[in-house]
């Protein structure tokens, strides 16, 4: 059944000019899922996303806990694919990128980090990627409200090995 659905997806993608993804083993990595059948071969539905089996499959489907490998520092996509995420997101002016899924729908579909549940989606190279939200301007100490435009509540601080740049948590140099 998976093979047939993958074939149909590839035919559709081929028609849209994105055939290269059809021939990669990681085609379904990071896709939103509800059960293992919706993921590619040798993958499982961990939390709400397809992850490599067995490395990323310890949470079970529908479990709403942080994925330890999410937003890890990286240099290229291959590092992230091994962890079950399809992209190394690299922002301009930052030495290292971070591993992330494509943002599918709303921010709540993105993985939480063990140290932050403040998620957002950012546009980069024509694709929306999951990221951790922060406030570069900080928060009002009296009210706890964000001083960043468009934000009301103060987001969680960036995880220990990350820093806030343009309202997105990015890896610190050397992390």
PDB file of C-alpha atoms in Angstrom:
ATOM      1  CA  UNK A   1       0.000   0.000   0.000  1.00  0.00           C
ATOM      2  CA  UNK A   2       2.841   2.395   0.842  1.00  0.00           C
ATOM      3  CA  UNK A   3       4.463   1.756  -2.509  1.00  0.00           C
ATOM      4  CA  UNK A   4       1.260   2.577  -4.376  1.00  0.00           C
ATOM      5  CA  UNK A   5       0.694   5.813  -2.443  1.00  0.00           C
ATOM      6  CA  UNK A   6       4.334   6.790  -2.957  1.00  0.00           C
ATOM      7  CA  UNK A   7       3.979   6.109  -6.688  1.00  0.00           C
ATOM      8  CA  UNK A   8       0.867   8.306  -6.889  1.00  0.00           C
ATOM      9  CA  UNK A   9       2.636  11.047  -4.909  1.00  0.00           C
ATOM     10  CA  UNK A  10       5.631  10.835  -7.237  1.00  0.00           C
ATOM     11  CA  UNK A  11       3.442  11.057 -10.330  1.00  0.00           C
ATOM     12  CA  UNK A  12       1.773  14.167  -8.904  1.00  0.00           C
ATOM     13  CA  UNK A  13       5.122  15.655  -7.888  1.00  0.00           C
ATOM     14  CA  UNK A  14       6.600  14.798 -11.283  1.00  0.00           C
ATOM     15  CA  UNK A  15       3.790  16.774 -12.870  1.00  0.00           C
ATOM     16  CA  UNK A  16       4.723  19.687 -10.614  1.00  0.00           C
ATOM     17  CA  UNK A  17       8.415  19.432 -11.512  1.00  0.00           C
ATOM     18  CA  UNK A  18       9.628  18.019  -8.173  1.00  0.00           C
ATOM     19  CA  UNK A  19      10.488  14.487  -9.260  1.00  0.00           C
ATOM     20  CA  UNK A  20      13.909  14.393  -7.558  1.00  0.00           C
ATOM     21  CA  UNK A  21      12.290  13.853  -4.148  1.00  0.00           C
ATOM     22  CA  UNK A  22      10.571  10.700  -5.402  1.00  0.00           C
ATOM     23  CA  UNK A  23      13.831   8.850  -5.796  1.00  0.00           C
ATOM     24  CA  UNK A  24      15.231   9.539  -2.343  1.00  0.00           C
ATOM     25  CA  UNK A  25      14.803   7.037   0.487  1.00  0.00           C
ATOM     26  CA  UNK A  26      13.873   9.870   2.843  1.00  0.00           C
ATOM     27  CA  UNK A  27      10.888  10.968   0.754  1.00  0.00           C
ATOM     28  CA  UNK A  28       8.428  10.848   3.674  1.00  0.00           C
ATOM     29  CA  UNK A  29      10.794  11.939   6.469  1.00  0.00           C
ATOM     30  CA  UNK A  30       9.260  14.738   8.469  1.00  0.00           C
ATOM     31  CA  UNK A  31       5.806  14.376   6.898  1.00  0.00           C
ATOM     32  CA  UNK A  32       2.823  14.864   9.207  1.00  0.00           C
ATOM     33  CA  UNK A  33       1.315  11.461  10.043  1.00  0.00           C
ATOM     34  CA  UNK A  34      -1.250   9.715  12.196  1.00  0.00           C
ATOM     35  CA  UNK A  35       0.110   6.146  11.940  1.00  0.00           C
ATOM     36  CA  UNK A  36       3.062   4.152  10.586  1.00  0.00           C
ATOM     37  CA  UNK A  37       1.300   3.241   7.321  1.00  0.00           C
ATOM     38  CA  UNK A  38       1.444   6.896   6.253  1.00  0.00           C
ATOM     39  CA  UNK A  39       5.266   6.924   6.449  1.00  0.00           C
ATOM     40  CA  UNK A  40       7.888   5.548   4.073  1.00  0.00           C
ATOM     41  CA  UNK A  41       9.593   2.194   4.285  1.00  0.00           C
ATOM     42  CA  UNK A  42      11.748   1.703   7.396  1.00  0.00           C
ATOM     43  CA  UNK A  43       9.987   4.673   9.035  1.00  0.00           C
ATOM     44  CA  UNK A  44       7.392   5.110  11.749  1.00  0.00           C
ATOM     45  CA  UNK A  45       4.976   7.761  12.945  1.00  0.00           C
ATOM     46  CA  UNK A  46       6.701   9.256  15.995  1.00  0.00           C
ATOM     47  CA  UNK A  47       4.644  11.968  17.639  1.00  0.00           C
ATOM     48  CA  UNK A  48       3.061  13.579  14.568  1.00  0.00           C
ATOM     49  CA  UNK A  49       5.932  13.132  12.071  1.00  0.00           C
ATOM     50  CA  UNK A  50       7.560  10.329  10.070  1.00  0.00           C
ATOM     51  CA  UNK A  51      10.952   9.431  11.565  1.00  0.00           C
ATOM     52  CA  UNK A  52      13.568   6.765  10.790  1.00  0.00           C
ATOM     53  CA  UNK A  53      12.961   3.418  12.424  1.00  0.00           C
ATOM     54  CA  UNK A  54      14.029   2.546  15.081  1.00  0.00           C
ATOM     55  CA  UNK A  55      16.182   5.602  15.992  1.00  0.00           C
ATOM     56  CA  UNK A  56      13.404   8.188  16.040  1.00  0.00           C
ATOM     57  CA  UNK A  57      10.448   5.974  16.903  1.00  0.00           C
ATOM     58  CA  UNK A  58      10.388   5.761  20.658  1.00  0.00           C
ATOM     59  CA  UNK A  59       7.463   8.149  21.308  1.00  0.00           C
ATOM     60  CA  UNK A  60       4.645   6.399  19.466  1.00  0.00           C
ATOM     61  CA  UNK A  61       1.971   7.991  17.295  1.00  0.00           C
ATOM     62  CA  UNK A  62       0.047  10.904  18.744  1.00  0.00           C
ATOM     63  CA  UNK A  63       2.396  11.385  21.701  1.00  0.00           C
ATOM     64  CA  UNK A  64       2.857  15.115  22.203  1.00  0.00           C
ATOM     65  CA  UNK A  65       6.385  15.259  23.604  1.00  0.00           C
ATOM     66  CA  UNK A  66       9.500  17.022  22.363  1.00  0.00           C
ATOM     67  CA  UNK A  67      11.704  15.345  19.779  1.00  0.00           C
ATOM     68  CA  UNK A  68      15.256  15.406  21.149  1.00  0.00           C
ATOM     69  CA  UNK A  69      16.865  15.739  17.704  1.00  0.00           C
ATOM     70  CA  UNK A  70      14.739  18.708  16.546  1.00  0.00           C
ATOM     71  CA  UNK A  71      16.581  21.986  15.854  1.00  0.00           C
ATOM     72  CA  UNK A  72      20.018  20.402  16.346  1.00  0.00           C
ATOM     73  CA  UNK A  73      22.963  22.308  14.855  1.00  0.00           C
ATOM     74  CA  UNK A  74      23.935  21.172  11.332  1.00  0.00           C
ATOM     75  CA  UNK A  75      25.969  22.026   8.235  1.00  0.00           C
ATOM     76  CA  UNK A  76      23.978  20.217   5.526  1.00  0.00           C
ATOM     77  CA  UNK A  77      20.776  18.298   4.826  1.00  0.00           C
ATOM     78  CA  UNK A  78      22.481  14.888   5.045  1.00  0.00           C
ATOM     79  CA  UNK A  79      23.163  15.377   8.773  1.00  0.00           C
ATOM     80  CA  UNK A  80      19.472  16.081   9.368  1.00  0.00           C
ATOM     81  CA  UNK A  81      18.161  13.262   7.183  1.00  0.00           C
ATOM     82  CA  UNK A  82      19.969  10.767   9.426  1.00  0.00           C
ATOM     83  CA  UNK A  83      18.026  12.250  12.369  1.00  0.00           C
ATOM     84  CA  UNK A  84      14.719  12.066  10.539  1.00  0.00           C
ATOM     85  CA  UNK A  85      14.345  15.683   9.482  1.00  0.00           C
ATOM     86  CA  UNK A  86      14.636  16.655   5.828  1.00  0.00           C
ATOM     87  CA  UNK A  87      16.375  20.055   6.013  1.00  0.00           C
ATOM     88  CA  UNK A  88      19.293  21.928   7.504  1.00  0.00           C
ATOM     89  CA  UNK A  89      17.864  25.442   7.701  1.00  0.00           C
ATOM     90  CA  UNK A  90      20.580  28.046   7.309  1.00  0.00           C
ATOM     91  CA  UNK A  91      19.758  31.699   7.952  1.00  0.00           C
ATOM     92  CA  UNK A  92      21.888  34.388   6.353  1.00  0.00           C
ATOM     93  CA  UNK A  93      24.766  35.539   8.544  1.00  0.00           C
ATOM     94  CA  UNK A  94      24.714  32.432  10.764  1.00  0.00           C
ATOM     95  CA  UNK A  95      27.578  29.915  10.637  1.00  0.00           C
ATOM     96  CA  UNK A  96      25.537  26.774  11.432  1.00  0.00           C
ATOM     97  CA  UNK A  97      22.004  25.841  10.493  1.00  0.00           C
ATOM     98  CA  UNK A  98      19.475  23.781  12.429  1.00  0.00           C
ATOM     99  CA  UNK A  99      17.638  20.592  11.519  1.00  0.00           C
ATOM    100  CA  UNK A 100      13.933  21.105  10.869  1.00  0.00           C
ATOM    101  CA  UNK A 101      10.850  19.773   9.151  1.00  0.00           C
ATOM    102  CA  UNK A 102       8.836  21.589   6.552  1.00  0.00           C
ATOM    103  CA  UNK A 103       6.087  23.612   8.186  1.00  0.00           C
ATOM    104  CA  UNK A 104       2.867  21.897   7.169  1.00  0.00           C
ATOM    105  CA  UNK A 105      -0.150  23.949   8.123  1.00  0.00           C
ATOM    106  CA  UNK A 106       0.194  25.587  11.522  1.00  0.00           C
ATOM    107  CA  UNK A 107       3.090  25.992  13.947  1.00  0.00           C
ATOM    108  CA  UNK A 108       1.580  23.406  16.291  1.00  0.00           C
ATOM    109  CA  UNK A 109       2.481  20.732  13.684  1.00  0.00           C
ATOM    110  CA  UNK A 110       6.153  21.568  14.253  1.00  0.00           C
ATOM    111  CA  UNK A 111       8.185  19.632  16.792  1.00  0.00           C
ATOM    112  CA  UNK A 112       8.757  21.082  20.236  1.00  0.00           C
ATOM    113  CA  UNK A 113      12.281  21.242  21.615  1.00  0.00           C
ATOM    114  CA  UNK A 114      12.918  19.735  25.073  1.00  0.00           C
ATOM    115  CA  UNK A 115      13.744  23.279  26.283  1.00  0.00           C
ATOM    116  CA  UNK A 116      11.174  25.280  24.274  1.00  0.00           C
ATOM    117  CA  UNK A 117       7.625  24.849  23.062  1.00  0.00           C
ATOM    118  CA  UNK A 118       7.512  28.252  21.269  1.00  0.00           C
ATOM    119  CA  UNK A 119       7.304  27.308  17.611  1.00  0.00           C
ATOM    120  CA  UNK A 120       6.976  29.295  14.412  1.00  0.00           C
ATOM    121  CA  UNK A 121       7.276  28.839  10.654  1.00  0.00           C
ATOM    122  CA  UNK A 122       9.780  30.776   8.574  1.00  0.00           C
ATOM    123  CA  UNK A 123       9.952  31.255   4.816  1.00  0.00           C
ATOM    124  CA  UNK A 124      13.316  30.407   3.256  1.00  0.00           C
ATOM    125  CA  UNK A 125      14.131  29.626  -0.366  1.00  0.00           C
ATOM    126  CA  UNK A 126      10.438  29.396  -1.252  1.00  0.00           C
ATOM    127  CA  UNK A 127       9.641  26.845   1.478  1.00  0.00           C
ATOM    128  CA  UNK A 128       8.202  27.191   4.968  1.00  0.00           C
ATOM    129  CA  UNK A 129      10.339  25.564   7.679  1.00  0.00           C
ATOM    130  CA  UNK A 130       9.679  24.878  11.340  1.00  0.00           C
ATOM    131  CA  UNK A 131      11.721  26.965  13.779  1.00  0.00           C
ATOM    132  CA  UNK A 132      11.741  28.033  17.414  1.00  0.00           C
ATOM    133  CA  UNK A 133      10.220  31.436  18.117  1.00  0.00           C
ATOM    134  CA  UNK A 134      11.977  33.969  20.345  1.00  0.00           C
ATOM    135  CA  UNK A 135      11.835  37.727  20.858  1.00  0.00           C
ATOM    136  CA  UNK A 136      14.989  39.613  19.864  1.00  0.00           C
ATOM    137  CA  UNK A 137      13.730  42.774  21.603  1.00  0.00           C
ATOM    138  CA  UNK A 138      13.037  40.938  24.861  1.00  0.00           C
ATOM    139  CA  UNK A 139      10.060  41.074  27.179  1.00  0.00           C
ATOM    140  CA  UNK A 140       8.583  43.659  29.516  1.00  0.00           C
ATOM    141  CA  UNK A 141       9.695  42.527  33.005  1.00  0.00           C
ATOM    142  CA  UNK A 142       6.555  43.967  34.609  1.00  0.00           C
ATOM    143  CA  UNK A 143       3.951  42.358  32.367  1.00  0.00           C
ATOM    144  CA  UNK A 144       5.767  39.415  30.746  1.00  0.00           C
ATOM    145  CA  UNK A 145       4.547  40.678  27.360  1.00  0.00           C
ATOM    146  CA  UNK A 146       6.740  40.476  24.268  1.00  0.00           C
ATOM    147  CA  UNK A 147       8.305  43.697  22.979  1.00  0.00           C
ATOM    148  CA  UNK A 148       8.564  42.219  19.466  1.00  0.00           C
ATOM    149  CA  UNK A 149       6.092  43.458  16.827  1.00  0.00           C
ATOM    150  CA  UNK A 150       3.308  40.965  16.153  1.00  0.00           C
ATOM    151  CA  UNK A 151       3.928  39.017  19.367  1.00  0.00           C
ATOM    152  CA  UNK A 152       1.793  39.395  22.470  1.00  0.00           C
ATOM    153  CA  UNK A 153       2.975  36.762  24.937  1.00  0.00           C
ATOM    154  CA  UNK A 154       6.661  36.369  25.595  1.00  0.00           C
ATOM    155  CA  UNK A 155       7.947  33.175  23.915  1.00  0.00           C
ATOM    156  CA  UNK A 156      10.120  30.649  25.735  1.00  0.00           C
ATOM    157  CA  UNK A 157      13.812  31.580  25.814  1.00  0.00           C
ATOM    158  CA  UNK A 158      16.052  29.881  23.277  1.00  0.00           C
ATOM    159  CA  UNK A 159      17.555  26.536  24.341  1.00  0.00           C
ATOM    160  CA  UNK A 160      21.012  26.637  25.915  1.00  0.00           C
ATOM    161  CA  UNK A 161      22.990  26.028  22.718  1.00  0.00           C
ATOM    162  CA  UNK A 162      20.957  28.567  20.736  1.00  0.00           C
ATOM    163  CA  UNK A 163      20.573  32.342  20.585  1.00  0.00           C
ATOM    164  CA  UNK A 164      17.855  34.677  19.311  1.00  0.00           C
ATOM    165  CA  UNK A 165      18.391  36.286  15.897  1.00  0.00           C
ATOM    166  CA  UNK A 166      15.557  38.115  14.132  1.00  0.00           C
ATOM    167  CA  UNK A 167      13.001  36.402  16.414  1.00  0.00           C
ATOM    168  CA  UNK A 168      14.237  32.880  15.545  1.00  0.00           C
ATOM    169  CA  UNK A 169      16.458  30.655  17.695  1.00  0.00           C
ATOM    170  CA  UNK A 170      19.672  29.747  15.838  1.00  0.00           C
ATOM    171  CA  UNK A 171      22.691  27.702  16.946  1.00  0.00           C
ATOM    172  CA  UNK A 172      25.388  29.646  18.775  1.00  0.00           C
ATOM    173  CA  UNK A 173      28.758  29.620  17.015  1.00  0.00           C
ATOM    174  CA  UNK A 174      30.698  26.543  18.068  1.00  0.00           C
ATOM    175  CA  UNK A 175      27.674  24.659  19.469  1.00  0.00           C
TER     176      UNK A 175
END
